[in-house]
Structures are given as C-alpha cells and as structure tokens.
C-alpha cells in the first residue's frame, strides 16, 4: 500500500545541486522537510538519505524493484523464497571452506532440476533422499546463520526482509559507527549470494504457506486481486506461490533470477538517521560501485485490463467470521489522480468523521466497516469492506457500502471534510517524520513507484487545492455503480485447502563453534565507540502536582507541534469487567450540546482524537493532536465524560454487537490462541473476574455504565503529558479544562497474579487447522532479582532473542520445524511479580512431537558455544551503547522502572555488568533459572489429528472449551 507522502513546507519545489562544499552532486528538493539528498552511482544504484541525529542509529532499507509480479509463471513464489535465501551467506561467510562445499552445492542444484521434472513419486522420494544426504554432508562445512551473527556483531537490530507484489526489501537498523562494516557485508551479500541450506529453508517456506491457508484475510486479498486484475500478475499469481510450484523448486531459476534483477540499476539504498551524507555515499560507492548493471533489465509486459462493466463476484471459504469486500480498479501510483484518490479515501473513512464512520459505524448499522485507496506501481485499488451484525446478510452490508460510495458520486458530503482531511494529513506527516523507519520507507515507496521526489514533496500542497467537484468527478470516473469486484468471505470448510506435505529431512549440522575469517575480520575491525547515554529521570523529565491527587509526568516535545495527554487510573477489568463496555458505550453518545456525530466531526476538524480503554489493572483516557487545539479537545472530551446523554437503543445495539464480536473471535485462530495463553498464565478465576458473561452484559444499564466513567473522575490519577507546551501552560490547561472532584479518592495500584506450575500438564483447545500453535509456560514464583538481571538478560540474548540464537538455529534452520519459534525467561513487570518461562512454535500437526522434544532438549541441556556467546554479548553491549530513551518513551520508561522499585533504567546496570560476563555466567543462569522446570504445555489445534498417547507422556491432559478460555 502506498504511504501518504510528504508535507511541503514551501509551495515551490525544485531539483537542485547540493551545496558547493560537497564533492557529490545530490538531487535535492527545495522546501523538503526531510532535507532529502538523492545520489545515483555510475552503475545506476540510487541512494536516498535523510539525516536525523536524535539517536546514534541508522534505519536502512535496501530495496530491489522486483516482487511476486515478476515471478516466472511456471515458478511462482520465487521472489519470496529468494528473499529467504539471501540470508544464507556468500563465498566469504556462511561457510568454512567454500571450495569443498561448492561441488556438493552444484550436485544439489542438479538433483533439484531432475526432481522437479520427475513425476513418479517413488523416484521423487529417492531423489529427495539423495538431496537430503548430500545436504547433510554440505552442512558440515556450512555455518548457518552467519549473516545474522554478522549483524549481531555490528549491533544491528530488526534484521528482516519482506517481499510484496512489487518489491523485495532488506531491513537493518544499525549503529551510526558501523556504516563501513554494514556496507561491506551487504555488498558481498547482494553481489555474491550462495544458495545453501536450500531444502531446510524450503521447509520454512512450506510452513509459511501452510500458515496462510488458515488466514482468511489473505484469501480475500488474493481473490480480490484475481477479480480486478485477470490479465496482470497482481491477479494471476501470488507472492507465496502455488503449492505445486513450491513442491518443485529450481535453484537454477533462483540464480538466474538474482543475475537478472539484483542489479544496481534496479536497486535503491534508503537510509535515515545519524550520519554524514558524503561519508555515506563514499562508503556505498566503495563497496557497491563495482556492482555490474543489467542494461537489458526486463520490463514487465502485461495486457491492459478492460473496464469492468458488471460486478465480478468471488467467494472464499474459511473458518473465520463472514465479511465482504468490494474493490474498484484505479490507475498506478504516479497517475495524477492518485492525489484525489487519497482525499476520497479519507472522506469516505478516516476512523473518526468519514461517511462510513458516521453513517455506518457510529449509527451501528454494521458490526464494522472501513474503506481506503491503495496504490501500487502498475494499478491501484479502492476498497471498502464490512462485517455483518448478528442476523445480517453480507448482501445487506454490501448495499450499505455501495450507498456510501454513491454519496461520493452524488456530492452528498460537506466540503469542510476535505479541509479537515488535509489538516489531519499534516499531522500524520509530522508523526511519520519522527521515526527513522517511516522516513526511510517513504523513500522505498517513492523508488518502487517510480515517482519523482519533487512530486512527493509537493503532494500535500497539490492535495490542498482539491475541491469538492474534483472529488465528485473522480468518484464518477473511477467508482462506478457496476464497475467493482466483490469478494464474499463465507464461513465454512475451504474446499481448496491442501497442506503441503513435508518431505523427510535430516537435521543439518549447526556448527556453532565454526566461524569464517570474514566474521572474524568484522569483529576485529576498529570503530570509534559510541558511549551509552542512559535516561536520567531527574533531568530528562519532570513532575508536578496539578492539584491534590493529580500528579503530572511531563516531557517536552522538541520535535513538532503534536501533543499527547493521558489520564491514567489504577483500576481496570480485574476490578470491574464492565469498564470497556462503558468506554465503548460513551463513544457512541453525545451531550445536550453536541451529538456524537458533531463531536466526531469537530475533533477531526481540529486534527485531534481521543480514546478510552481499560487494561487489567489500569484505565486510560487519551487525547492527542495539534497542540494549538488541546484546550478545545479537552473541553469536548471532558464535556462528554461529564454530560453524556444515555440512549437505550444504542446500548442494546452495542450489547448485540459485542456478543456477535465475541462469537467471531472464537472463529479466529490467533484470538483462540491468545485466549488459551491467558487461561494458562492467569487461570480460570482470572478469566471469570475480568470477563462479563453474556447474561451479566445484558443486565447492565445506561445509568450503571455512565456512573462507572463518572466515578473515575472522582479518583486520584496520574497525567502523562508529552507536547510542545511548557510546564506552566500545561498546568494552566489542566486547571481550566480538566474537570475532576476537589477531593479525589485514592486508588491503589495492583498487579495480576500469575498461575504457578507445580506439576507438568497438557492443556488442549480445539481448532480445526492443519497447523497447531504451541506454547509451554512455567512459573516457579521467583521474584524480580536486580542482581541477576544482567545474567538473565544475556541468557535471553544468547538463547532465544532473535535470528542468531539457539532457538532459531535449532527449530528453524537445523530442523525446519517452523516459520516462527522463540523462547525466553520473561522479566516481571513489578517488584512483587514473578519470572516465568515461555516457549512458542507454530508448526504442522505431524511435527508436534519433534518440536516439543527439541524444545525440551535445548531448554534443559542448553547448547554451549563460546563463539555464539561472544556474538550475543557483542550484540547486547552494542545495542545498549546506541539505544536512547527519547520523547514520551522517557515517561513510560520511568513508570516501568518505578513499578520494579528502581530509580535508574535496568540497562545501565546490565551494560556495566555485561562487559565482564562469560558463557559460564549464562550457563549458571540457565542452571538456576531455567533447567528442570515444570510446564503447562498448551496446544491449539485439531485434537483428533494430534498424538494423544505421546502427549500423555508429558502429563495429564486437560481439554478446555472455548467458553472456558474466553470466559463467555
């Protein structure tokens, strides 16, 4: 989806050369708030840069202008699985002896070519057995995860990548003193990838594909694309590929794909953070400058789509709740009409005061509905979707959505909504400029879409000139009453669901103590150290009393004009399970002066928003937006809290919708697993205390619900302020607009109690899927131990913290058991809280025993590797050197440390102690805190497909119902 792009500070924008004191000629745009510098190497590689010195880190994205749409029709999924293979190393790293490894890799490649063309199943099995045998021998030379070790060694965070229809993007967040090492590693990786560990990585891709089979939303998206784009790869193939193609992969095709598309004239390096642009370009040129371009870069040719003259109807089936989506085809991202499309999307739906917001959601005509414009390089889409209320048909939802779209064509909306939309875009832009991730992603989208950066900078200025007539004309041109596709997502068994059967593989050798010379060189390279800067709660924030019982935590926003104001009350659903219903009810009500619709429209017009929510032991009222309008927003919100007018019809509708939403949640795999986790960790009594039964919900009255909110304003609470006003201004604003009782009643802060695990047992919950979700949980009642904190933190880093850890290596890389797996010893949230151990994996039902046994082995008999430990230690120390607690993060950090009884951040002590720690310390932590625990083994899956006899060897089996785990 295209991100909304840049707010032009100055109307005129032009390309200009960089300042004369630089030897590089940059493309820049006058008035660009990011001060972007764009440089193109002689080989065509583009570099987009924005300097932001708030923290000594740099967000990097290396974007390749190729995605699922470029896959050969006979080998779909190729772009995605090549993305996975880019983590396997090169001739320099990922191997201890490439010369010895290469003949085996060549033979594996040749065998896969034979395998994919063989149809006899017995012959295929024999060939795959040969592949597996040679792969095992090759793994004795390979060094799995060495790329991840390299990134850990330089202190990188967020190592990842993603593939979409249009792009493949590689992600790293690096310390600002590691630019040279980062560029050296990336250049080698992009120029010289070696395809190793292929068959075990395919297992991971199979798992990812199998996971997608239970994701109904993905099915809906794929069906919508197929309906809108029958002649374009957007619609004719998917990013994950077909099951048939995944069963018959080709390393030869993968290599040709890399040679064709992974070339500098098809790539961009997009960075934002703390660096000197000249030095960044010089370093990228040093390592990427000899990369050879492809003068014959293929262009995607496709037959232009014909206009849709009658609705194109699709149906998909799955276990999740029914819904409906409608889509219209739009031009590509750089078409001038895209500006209007973005405005139209927000006029229709913006989460506050759009047509769908006020006419459907606020009026409770559907369970939920939304809409927006989405743009991609070749085509865009305009989407609207909705979920039905109880007893409502999907066609009824469809008709209401079409009615709202018709209002756009007929001009049945207030022109002021366009101006309000522009104001909110400005605020969204300010928010996005705060984070390096969003700044750098703007460059990725600009590059992939083929947009001129000057046009991006001018976008908001152009949008501010859009009129109501422009919107009406656009809607009539693109959102015709018959020119849409519709996908009905119905409840039921998917007739097309077919799990990819996993071939038998031998776990590869992990070689934890092997290390390439390349990694050693990176570790020994000299960089100017960055000294850590830990937050000082006495200097970096302040506190004052607004009135007796109202303490304010204050942090000034030095970046922009956005404020956030939060009232925090020490009570939640464990005290009163009806609080969230009360908060939801309030959002539908008005006062004697303003209707609910008027409140929503006014808040949107002043670019502010508010929300009320209840957690287990705390509740929050949050107001945010443009600082100049804070007082007005407070008046509106507090006026609603004090003077909400009850409406029994709204309440009855809300109760019905809540019961329907609860029923829908029971159809969703992730929601069911979340409920099972809560039941395991907190117990049945906690579920009963925090959850309204359906009869209890139905029995609540308007008077009771509104009294609960009114009572809050008579309780002591804390106010968190982050914004541009000084302390005196904030104190004055609270005095003028924060309406609370003079004598506030105290609220003691409480924390939930975790369930102890005195004995092993198995807890099963039914969900009809080919893949299970598994978690093991243990709590021995051990309290927060400040002295042990550094050792426990380093244990987590070494064992289960990320892609370089023991868990990832064993469960995913070596054994191919899962797409996702992790384990750690969770730190208590408060001084009296408990440490608890958790391990998670999502895997196929037939891999359950292997997964549980593997976890048991590595958790209790932790593999020890000095080299792996050294990498983990370096990663932790480097991260602590360069992490900075800034903005409102200072306030939340203070609260977390206060709950633990600390006056300084945990990281300060961890940094000091970690310098001297050894693998023996990690082993001692594992022996004391992890080994020999009792567990509750929780599994969400198709129980009839599980090996119950094996599960009985773990402990007594308890099967829990949905009513038990959800509480209703």
mmCIF file of C-alpha atoms in Angstrom, residues 74 90 196 227 247 345 383 449 506 518 523 620 630 737 778 802 818 915 947:
data_model
loop_
_atom_site.group_PDB
_atom_site.id
_atom_site.type_symbol
_atom_site.label_atom_id
_atom_site.label_comp_id
_atom_site.label_asym_id
_atom_site.label_seq_id
_atom_site.Cartn_x
_atom_site.Cartn_y
_atom_site.Cartn_z
ATOM 1 C CA UNK A 74 5.866 -21.590 -14.079
ATOM 2 C CA UNK A 90 28.318 -15.888 0.311
ATOM 3 C CA UNK A 196 22.957 -23.229 0.639
ATOM 4 C CA UNK A 227 -11.053 -10.384 -9.843
ATOM 5 C CA UNK A 247 6.958 -28.594 -4.303
ATOM 6 C CA UNK A 345 -10.414 7.552 0.826
ATOM 7 C CA UNK A 383 -11.508 -0.853 -1.265
ATOM 8 C CA UNK A 449 6.570 3.531 -7.582
ATOM 9 C CA UNK A 506 17.804 -34.911 8.303
ATOM 10 C CA UNK A 518 35.195 -12.763 7.243
ATOM 11 C CA UNK A 523 34.632 -8.455 14.803
ATOM 12 C CA UNK A 620 -6.585 5.322 30.226
ATOM 13 C CA UNK A 630 -5.507 20.931 23.058
ATOM 14 C CA UNK A 737 -10.221 22.124 31.333
ATOM 15 C CA UNK A 778 6.344 -22.261 33.658
ATOM 16 C CA UNK A 802 16.465 -13.426 17.658
ATOM 17 C CA UNK A 818 8.696 -23.873 11.999
ATOM 18 C CA UNK A 915 31.378 -6.285 29.979
ATOM 19 C CA UNK A 947 -0.801 -37.868 19.015
#
